[in-house]
Structures are given as structure tokens and as C-alpha cells.
Amino acid sequence: MNIQKSFDQEYAPKLYIVPTPIGNLEDITIRALRILKAVDMIAAEDTRNTQKLLNHFEIKTPLISYHEHNKQTRGTLLLEKLQSGQSIAAVSDAGMPAISDPGQELVRLAIENDIDVVVLPGANAALCALVGSGLDTRSFLFYGFLPRKKKDKEIELEKLNYMQASILLYESPYRVKETLQTMQKIFDSRRQIVLARELTKRFEEYARGTIEELLDWAAGRELKGEFCMVVAGNENAADELSPEKWWEEEQLTAKEHVAYIIENEGITSKEAIKRVAAERKQPKREIYQAYHQLGE
């Protein structure tokens, strides 16, 4: 168990999670600027991008890189600095760190070692897109980026098809059309979707409509900028077609179910077998035998 009282020890070292603007530099908060100036070091996803932000606001705090490819070794180094009494601010290129950006592992590492983690509020593209979409905001699922492989993307969209909540996705401009085409195969063609691009920037744009309408809109355009896709929930989703039953829709065997989870979530076969047994409500022994093809 871990209890954190963030400001009881004013001078104790802290890991600050600091959101940065997703486009418009005016969206940074006064508190964020103060923290970036006050900490001993800033851990940045891309030091070149963050340096531009710091230069704009005349902030001289030293930078160190922390990204997907060095998070293991760099995380250890940052923890050592925190344990030595230094405070560190973690930032991503834009928006809230740890939301489809590096930071989650660093937060966990700090918590496991009793370092206070203080998260500042700030810009987030997905929430901006949701509010501006006009779709239901009462319940939503943030998914992030869909898989790139066509089959994996189809499987994920099959699962998402039965969500009654609004769905928030990030997508590259180079894959928006292909993703819409895949959605057309799986979703009701009347499903409402909103594409939001270049949020908070000069060329901010929302395209709202059905899948068919958005495919027509996108067909003759060269799409640019990072996209947020907001998908209306499936109001007609039946309980028997809940996301928990997605493997039945895909007609996956128990062995294929285990293999899919191992490949896409990077967990061990032991963990995957336990998970599949729980999802299918079958004894773990049966899933183990099916996966390893015992007794055949």
C-alpha cells in the first residue's frame, strides 16, 4: 500500500509530470512554467523539441532524454537522481506524458521507490477532440493508436464495435483512410465519427459525419497533421456481444486466443493462459492443455 501526501514535505524530491502544449504555446500553464524553471532536470521525450519550448520561455533547466528506446537504463539513472535529492520534471513532445507517450514506467518506478509523483493538469488532444466532437462525453474509452497490421486492427475494431461508450483513437494521417475503410467493414455505416486534426493550431479542423461521409471527404484530400478520431458508441450493442466475447466473434480457438494475447500484449504464456481461462470461464488446466496440445 502506498499513501502519498504530495505537499507535506515541501522540499522532498519529486517527480513532476508536466503536460506541454499540443500546438498553441499559449496553452502552457503558469504553474507548468514555474515547475520547469524550478526543477533540477527535465526528462524529455525529444530534447530537440523540448529545447525549442524552453528557449521560447527563456528556461535554462538542463535536459536529459527519456524515451521508448532508452527508458530502462535512463529510468534507473533518473531514479538515482531523485533518490539523491533532486527533483525532475518529465515531459513528452506534446500533451500529457504517459498517455500514448513515454512516462508510465517512470511514474511506476518512482512510486515503487517512495518518490512523490505530482501530476500537473494540462493539454490533452483526445479530450479536446471528444469535447469538440459533439458526441456523448458521459462515458468514453481512450484507446490510443490501433495496431498497424490489418488483421490485428480488424480484431481490435471487432472488440470496440460493441462498446457503448464513445471511443477515442489517435491515428497517423497516412493511415486515416485505411482505418476508415476497415471501420466501414466492421461498424454500421451510419455510425457517427469525428476526425479532429491539428488541434489548437492555425489549421485546426473537425470533420463530423458517418463513416461513408468521411470516406468521401477524405478521398480527394492529402491528409496532414496528427488526427484524433472520436467514434460514437454502439447504442444497440447487445449484452451477449460484449467486448469480453470478442474471441467468439473471431472464432478463435483457445490456443489461438492465448497466442494472440502473447503476441499483442507481450506477456508470458503462463500469464496469457491464466487470462484466457478467466475470460472464457474455463479451468486453467484445459487452456494449458489446449495451448500445448497435450493429450492428443
GROMACS .gro file of C-alpha atoms in nm:
model
  296
    1MET     CA    1   0.000   0.000   0.000
    2ASN     CA    2   0.122   0.349  -0.081
    3ILE     CA    3  -0.011   0.674   0.065
    4GLN     CA    4   0.119   0.997  -0.086
    5LYS     CA    5   0.063   1.342   0.064
    6SER     CA    6   0.214   1.543  -0.218
    7PHE     CA    7   0.294   1.863  -0.033
    8ASP     CA    8   0.353   1.760   0.329
    9GLN     CA    9   0.730   1.764   0.274
   10GLU     CA   10   0.783   2.079   0.073
   11TYR     CA   11   1.150   2.022  -0.003
   12ALA     CA   12   1.141   1.647  -0.063
   13PRO     CA   13   1.246   1.536  -0.413
   14LYS     CA   14   0.955   1.488  -0.651
   15LEU     CA   15   0.885   1.361  -0.998
   16TYR     CA   16   0.665   1.615  -1.174
   17ILE     CA   17   0.459   1.509  -1.476
   18VAL     CA   18   0.424   1.826  -1.682
   19PRO     CA   19   0.193   1.849  -1.985
   20THR     CA   20   0.315   2.071  -2.268
   21PRO     CA   21   0.113   2.243  -2.543
   22ILE     CA   22  -0.021   2.023  -2.822
   23GLY     CA   23   0.013   2.311  -3.067
   24ASN     CA   24  -0.056   2.657  -2.932
   25LEU     CA   25   0.220   2.766  -2.695
   26GLU     CA   26  -0.026   2.986  -2.506
   27ASP     CA   27  -0.182   2.670  -2.363
   28ILE     CA   28   0.102   2.606  -2.120
   29THR     CA   29   0.008   2.691  -1.762
   30ILE     CA   30   0.180   2.937  -1.532
   31ARG     CA   31   0.238   2.653  -1.287
   32ALA     CA   32   0.399   2.437  -1.556
   33LEU     CA   33   0.643   2.717  -1.641
   34ARG     CA   34   0.728   2.761  -1.272
   35ILE     CA   35   0.795   2.390  -1.224
   36LEU     CA   36   1.008   2.367  -1.540
   37LYS     CA   37   1.221   2.651  -1.408
   38ALA     CA   38   1.244   2.519  -1.052
   39VAL     CA   39   1.335   2.151  -1.101
   40ASP     CA   40   1.693   2.028  -1.122
   41MET     CA   41   1.640   1.848  -1.453
   42ILE     CA   42   1.383   1.793  -1.728
   43ALA     CA   43   1.343   1.443  -1.875
   44ALA     CA   44   1.220   1.492  -2.232
   45GLU     CA   45   1.096   1.254  -2.500
   46ASP     CA   46   1.291   1.453  -2.761
   47THR     CA   47   1.534   1.707  -2.620
   48ARG     CA   48   1.543   1.899  -2.950
   49ASN     CA   49   1.169   1.964  -2.946
   50THR     CA   50   1.162   2.048  -2.577
   51GLN     CA   51   1.459   2.282  -2.614
   52LYS     CA   52   1.254   2.494  -2.856
   53LEU     CA   53   0.981   2.526  -2.593
   54LEU     CA   54   1.231   2.614  -2.321
   55ASN     CA   55   1.400   2.872  -2.542
   56HIS     CA   56   1.066   3.037  -2.614
   57PHE     CA   57   1.000   3.083  -2.242
   58GLU     CA   58   1.367   3.151  -2.154
   59ILE     CA   59   1.400   2.845  -1.932
   60LYS     CA   60   1.757   2.727  -1.869
   61THR     CA   61   1.696   2.399  -1.684
   62PRO     CA   62   1.920   2.111  -1.805
   63LEU     CA   63   1.763   1.849  -2.031
   64ILE     CA   64   1.809   1.473  -2.043
   65SER     CA   65   1.644   1.236  -2.291
   66TYR     CA   66   1.389   0.980  -2.175
   67HIS     CA   67   1.206   0.791  -2.448
   68GLU     CA   68   1.079   0.449  -2.555
   69HIS     CA   69   1.423   0.321  -2.660
   70ASN     CA   70   1.623   0.418  -2.350
   71LYS     CA   71   1.358   0.406  -2.077
   72GLN     CA   72   1.516   0.109  -1.896
   73THR     CA   73   1.866   0.246  -1.848
   74ARG     CA   74   1.761   0.609  -1.830
   75GLY     CA   75   1.488   0.528  -1.580
   76THR     CA   76   1.747   0.383  -1.343
   77LEU     CA   77   1.961   0.695  -1.377
   78LEU     CA   78   1.666   0.927  -1.313
   79LEU     CA   79   1.568   0.727  -1.006
   80GLU     CA   80   1.920   0.763  -0.869
   81LYS     CA   81   1.899   1.140  -0.913
   82LEU     CA   82   1.560   1.151  -0.739
   83GLN     CA   83   1.694   0.942  -0.451
   84SER     CA   84   1.990   1.179  -0.420
   85GLY     CA   85   1.751   1.467  -0.354
   86GLN     CA   86   1.694   1.614  -0.698
   87SER     CA   87   1.351   1.693  -0.843
   88ILE     CA   88   1.275   1.610  -1.205
   89ALA     CA   89   1.006   1.716  -1.450
   90ALA     CA   90   0.904   1.465  -1.716
   91VAL     CA   91   0.762   1.598  -2.043
   92SER     CA   92   0.665   1.449  -2.378
   93ASP     CA   93   0.678   1.622  -2.714
   94ALA     CA   94   0.321   1.745  -2.669
   95GLY     CA   95   0.036   1.690  -2.426
   96MET     CA   96   0.022   1.472  -2.117
   97PRO     CA   97   0.317   1.234  -2.062
   98ALA     CA   98   0.227   0.864  -2.023
   99ILE     CA   99  -0.084   0.897  -2.244
  100SER     CA  100   0.033   0.730  -2.568
  101ASP     CA  101   0.371   0.882  -2.479
  102PRO     CA  102   0.664   0.778  -2.255
  103GLY     CA  103   0.628   0.824  -1.880
  104GLN     CA  104   0.422   0.538  -1.740
  105GLU     CA  105   0.724   0.327  -1.645
  106LEU     CA  106   0.898   0.624  -1.483
  107VAL     CA  107   0.589   0.701  -1.273
  108ARG     CA  108   0.569   0.338  -1.160
  109LEU     CA  109   0.941   0.330  -1.078
  110ALA     CA  110   0.912   0.644  -0.866
  111ILE     CA  111   0.609   0.512  -0.676
  112GLU     CA  112   0.777   0.178  -0.608
  113ASN     CA  113   1.066   0.368  -0.451
  114ASP     CA  114   0.854   0.605  -0.240
  115ILE     CA  115   0.920   0.913  -0.454
  116ASP     CA  116   0.625   1.154  -0.471
  117VAL     CA  117   0.472   1.186  -0.817
  118VAL     CA  118   0.298   1.519  -0.878
  119VAL     CA  119   0.090   1.542  -1.196
  120LEU     CA  120   0.008   1.885  -1.335
  121PRO     CA  121  -0.312   1.938  -1.536
  122GLY     CA  122  -0.278   2.048  -1.894
  123ALA     CA  123  -0.330   1.991  -2.264
  124ASN     CA  124  -0.455   1.658  -2.397
  125ALA     CA  125  -0.555   1.609  -2.760
  126ALA     CA  126  -0.801   1.324  -2.703
  127LEU     CA  127  -1.014   1.516  -2.453
  128CYS     CA  128  -1.013   1.827  -2.671
  129ALA     CA  129  -1.135   1.616  -2.962
  130LEU     CA  130  -1.405   1.447  -2.752
  131VAL     CA  131  -1.550   1.773  -2.622
  132GLY     CA  132  -1.540   1.933  -2.968
  133SER     CA  133  -1.689   1.628  -3.138
  134GLY     CA  134  -2.043   1.682  -3.018
  135LEU     CA  135  -2.065   1.311  -2.931
  136ASP     CA  136  -2.153   1.168  -2.591
  137THR     CA  137  -1.898   1.269  -2.325
  138ARG     CA  138  -2.061   1.092  -2.030
  139SER     CA  139  -1.875   0.766  -2.091
  140PHE     CA  140  -1.572   0.714  -2.313
  141LEU     CA  141  -1.282   0.478  -2.374
  142PHE     CA  142  -0.939   0.613  -2.463
  143TYR     CA  143  -0.770   0.350  -2.680
  144GLY     CA  144  -0.480   0.542  -2.838
  145PHE     CA  145  -0.323   0.403  -3.156
  146LEU     CA  146  -0.474   0.099  -3.327
  147PRO     CA  147  -0.239  -0.181  -3.441
  148ARG     CA  148  -0.080  -0.125  -3.781
  149LYS     CA  149  -0.127  -0.479  -3.914
  150LYS     CA  150  -0.459  -0.517  -4.094
  151LYS     CA  151  -0.568  -0.838  -3.919
  152ASP     CA  152  -0.478  -0.709  -3.574
  153LYS     CA  153  -0.660  -0.384  -3.645
  154GLU     CA  154  -0.970  -0.574  -3.753
  155ILE     CA  155  -0.966  -0.780  -3.434
  156GLU     CA  156  -0.938  -0.472  -3.216
  157LEU     CA  157  -1.217  -0.293  -3.403
  158GLU     CA  158  -1.437  -0.601  -3.370
  159LYS     CA  159  -1.391  -0.574  -2.994
  160LEU     CA  160  -1.453  -0.199  -2.994
  161ASN     CA  161  -1.764  -0.240  -3.209
  162TYR     CA  162  -1.963  -0.347  -2.905
  163MET     CA  163  -1.858  -0.059  -2.683
  164GLN     CA  164  -2.149   0.162  -2.580
  165ALA     CA  165  -1.912   0.441  -2.475
  166SER     CA  166  -1.754   0.690  -2.714
  167ILE     CA  167  -1.413   0.569  -2.837
  168LEU     CA  168  -1.106   0.794  -2.862
  169LEU     CA  169  -0.830   0.697  -3.107
  170TYR     CA  170  -0.509   0.854  -3.232
  171GLU     CA  171  -0.412   0.797  -3.594
  172SER     CA  172  -0.140   0.894  -3.837
  173PRO     CA  173  -0.258   1.098  -4.139
  174TYR     CA  174  -0.112   0.824  -4.360
  175ARG     CA  175  -0.346   0.561  -4.213
  176VAL     CA  176  -0.671   0.754  -4.159
  177LYS     CA  177  -0.828   0.645  -4.490
  178GLU     CA  178  -0.731   0.281  -4.441
  179THR     CA  179  -0.868   0.287  -4.087
  180LEU     CA  180  -1.197   0.434  -4.206
  181GLN     CA  181  -1.220   0.164  -4.473
  182THR     CA  182  -1.167  -0.105  -4.209
  183MET     CA  183  -1.429   0.056  -3.986
  184GLN     CA  184  -1.672   0.051  -4.279
  185LYS     CA  185  -1.636  -0.329  -4.295
  186ILE     CA  186  -1.699  -0.378  -3.924
  187PHE     CA  187  -1.917  -0.091  -3.796
  188ASP     CA  188  -2.267   0.011  -3.900
  189SER     CA  189  -2.210   0.252  -4.191
  190ARG     CA  190  -2.430   0.506  -4.014
  191ARG     CA  191  -2.202   0.520  -3.709
  192GLN     CA  192  -2.106   0.880  -3.634
  193ILE     CA  193  -1.733   0.956  -3.634
  194VAL     CA  194  -1.545   1.280  -3.588
  195LEU     CA  195  -1.195   1.345  -3.724
  196ALA     CA  196  -1.010   1.624  -3.546
  197ARG     CA  197  -0.671   1.735  -3.676
  198GLU     CA  198  -0.411   1.998  -3.590
  199LEU     CA  199  -0.587   2.072  -3.262
  200THR     CA  200  -0.514   2.416  -3.112
  201LYS     CA  201  -0.309   2.510  -3.421
  202ARG     CA  202  -0.389   2.756  -3.701
  203PHE     CA  203  -0.527   2.485  -3.930
  204GLU     CA  204  -0.740   2.312  -3.666
  205GLU     CA  205  -1.020   2.124  -3.837
  206TYR     CA  206  -1.311   1.899  -3.740
  207ALA     CA  207  -1.481   1.668  -3.989
  208ARG     CA  208  -1.807   1.524  -3.849
  209GLY     CA  209  -2.028   1.265  -4.017
  210THR     CA  210  -2.093   0.900  -4.090
  211ILE     CA  211  -1.816   0.663  -4.196
  212GLU     CA  212  -1.934   0.687  -4.557
  213GLU     CA  213  -1.942   1.066  -4.548
  214LEU     CA  214  -1.593   1.086  -4.401
  215LEU     CA  215  -1.456   0.844  -4.661
  216ASP     CA  216  -1.598   1.068  -4.933
  217TRP     CA  217  -1.450   1.374  -4.763
  218ALA     CA  218  -1.106   1.214  -4.729
  219ALA     CA  219  -1.096   1.058  -5.076
  220GLY     CA  220  -0.973   1.360  -5.268
  221ARG     CA  221  -0.756   1.511  -4.997
  222GLU     CA  222  -0.396   1.482  -4.889
  223LEU     CA  223  -0.439   1.442  -4.516
  224LYS     CA  224  -0.185   1.617  -4.297
  225GLY     CA  225  -0.129   1.656  -3.925
  226GLU     CA  226  -0.193   1.419  -3.635
  227PHE     CA  227  -0.553   1.302  -3.612
  228CYS     CA  228  -0.782   1.223  -3.323
  229MET     CA  229  -1.075   1.000  -3.414
  230VAL     CA  230  -1.386   1.006  -3.195
  231VAL     CA  231  -1.625   0.719  -3.263
  232ALA     CA  232  -1.981   0.721  -3.133
  233GLY     CA  233  -2.067   0.433  -2.906
  234ASN     CA  234  -2.283   0.144  -3.025
  235GLU     CA  235  -2.620   0.217  -2.867
  236ASN     CA  236  -2.759  -0.114  -2.990
  237ALA     CA  237  -2.485  -0.335  -2.852
  238ALA     CA  238  -2.639  -0.646  -2.701
  239ASP     CA  239  -2.508  -0.789  -2.376
  240GLU     CA  240  -2.424  -1.120  -2.542
  241LEU     CA  241  -2.195  -0.935  -2.787
  242SER     CA  242  -1.995  -0.756  -2.521
  243PRO     CA  243  -1.621  -0.686  -2.572
  244GLU     CA  244  -1.547  -0.978  -2.340
  245LYS     CA  245  -1.676  -1.216  -2.611
  246TRP     CA  246  -1.468  -1.078  -2.897
  247TRP     CA  247  -1.285  -1.409  -2.949
  248GLU     CA  248  -1.614  -1.584  -3.023
  249GLU     CA  249  -1.687  -1.335  -3.299
  250GLU     CA  250  -1.340  -1.408  -3.442
  251GLN     CA  251  -1.395  -1.784  -3.392
  252LEU     CA  252  -1.060  -1.819  -3.220
  253THR     CA  253  -0.970  -2.147  -3.057
  254ALA     CA  254  -0.834  -2.138  -2.704
  255LYS     CA  255  -0.484  -2.191  -2.845
  256GLU     CA  256  -0.525  -1.903  -3.091
  257HIS     CA  257  -0.668  -1.686  -2.814
  258VAL     CA  258  -0.360  -1.743  -2.597
  259ALA     CA  259  -0.122  -1.686  -2.889
  260TYR     CA  260  -0.294  -1.360  -2.981
  261ILE     CA  261  -0.260  -1.220  -2.629
  262ILE     CA  262   0.107  -1.321  -2.606
  263GLU     CA  263   0.188  -1.158  -2.940
  264ASN     CA  264  -0.005  -0.835  -2.888
  265GLU     CA  265   0.044  -0.772  -2.518
  266GLY     CA  266   0.394  -0.909  -2.468
  267ILE     CA  267   0.311  -1.121  -2.164
  268THR     CA  268   0.430  -1.474  -2.084
  269SER     CA  269   0.240  -1.786  -2.190
  270LYS     CA  270   0.167  -1.859  -1.823
  271GLU     CA  271   0.008  -1.517  -1.776
  272ALA     CA  272  -0.180  -1.543  -2.106
  273ILE     CA  273  -0.320  -1.888  -2.019
  274LYS     CA  274  -0.444  -1.756  -1.684
  275ARG     CA  275  -0.606  -1.458  -1.857
  276VAL     CA  276  -0.775  -1.670  -2.126
  277ALA     CA  277  -0.907  -1.914  -1.866
  278ALA     CA  278  -1.066  -1.624  -1.677
  279GLU     CA  279  -1.212  -1.467  -1.993
  280ARG     CA  280  -1.354  -1.795  -2.122
  281LYS     CA  281  -1.457  -1.912  -1.774
  282GLN     CA  282  -1.278  -2.243  -1.825
  283PRO     CA  283  -1.037  -2.428  -1.596
  284LYS     CA  284  -0.680  -2.313  -1.642
  285ARG     CA  285  -0.577  -2.677  -1.692
  286GLU     CA  286  -0.797  -2.703  -2.003
  287ILE     CA  287  -0.649  -2.387  -2.156
  288TYR     CA  288  -0.298  -2.510  -2.074
  289GLN     CA  289  -0.368  -2.841  -2.246
  290ALA     CA  290  -0.524  -2.672  -2.549
  291TYR     CA  291  -0.231  -2.434  -2.588
  292HIS     CA  292   0.035  -2.704  -2.551
  293GLN     CA  293  -0.179  -2.961  -2.737
  294LEU     CA  294  -0.147  -3.218  -2.461
  295GLY     CA  295  -0.331  -3.545  -2.461
  296GLU     CA  296  -0.374  -3.554  -2.840
   0.00000   0.00000   0.00000
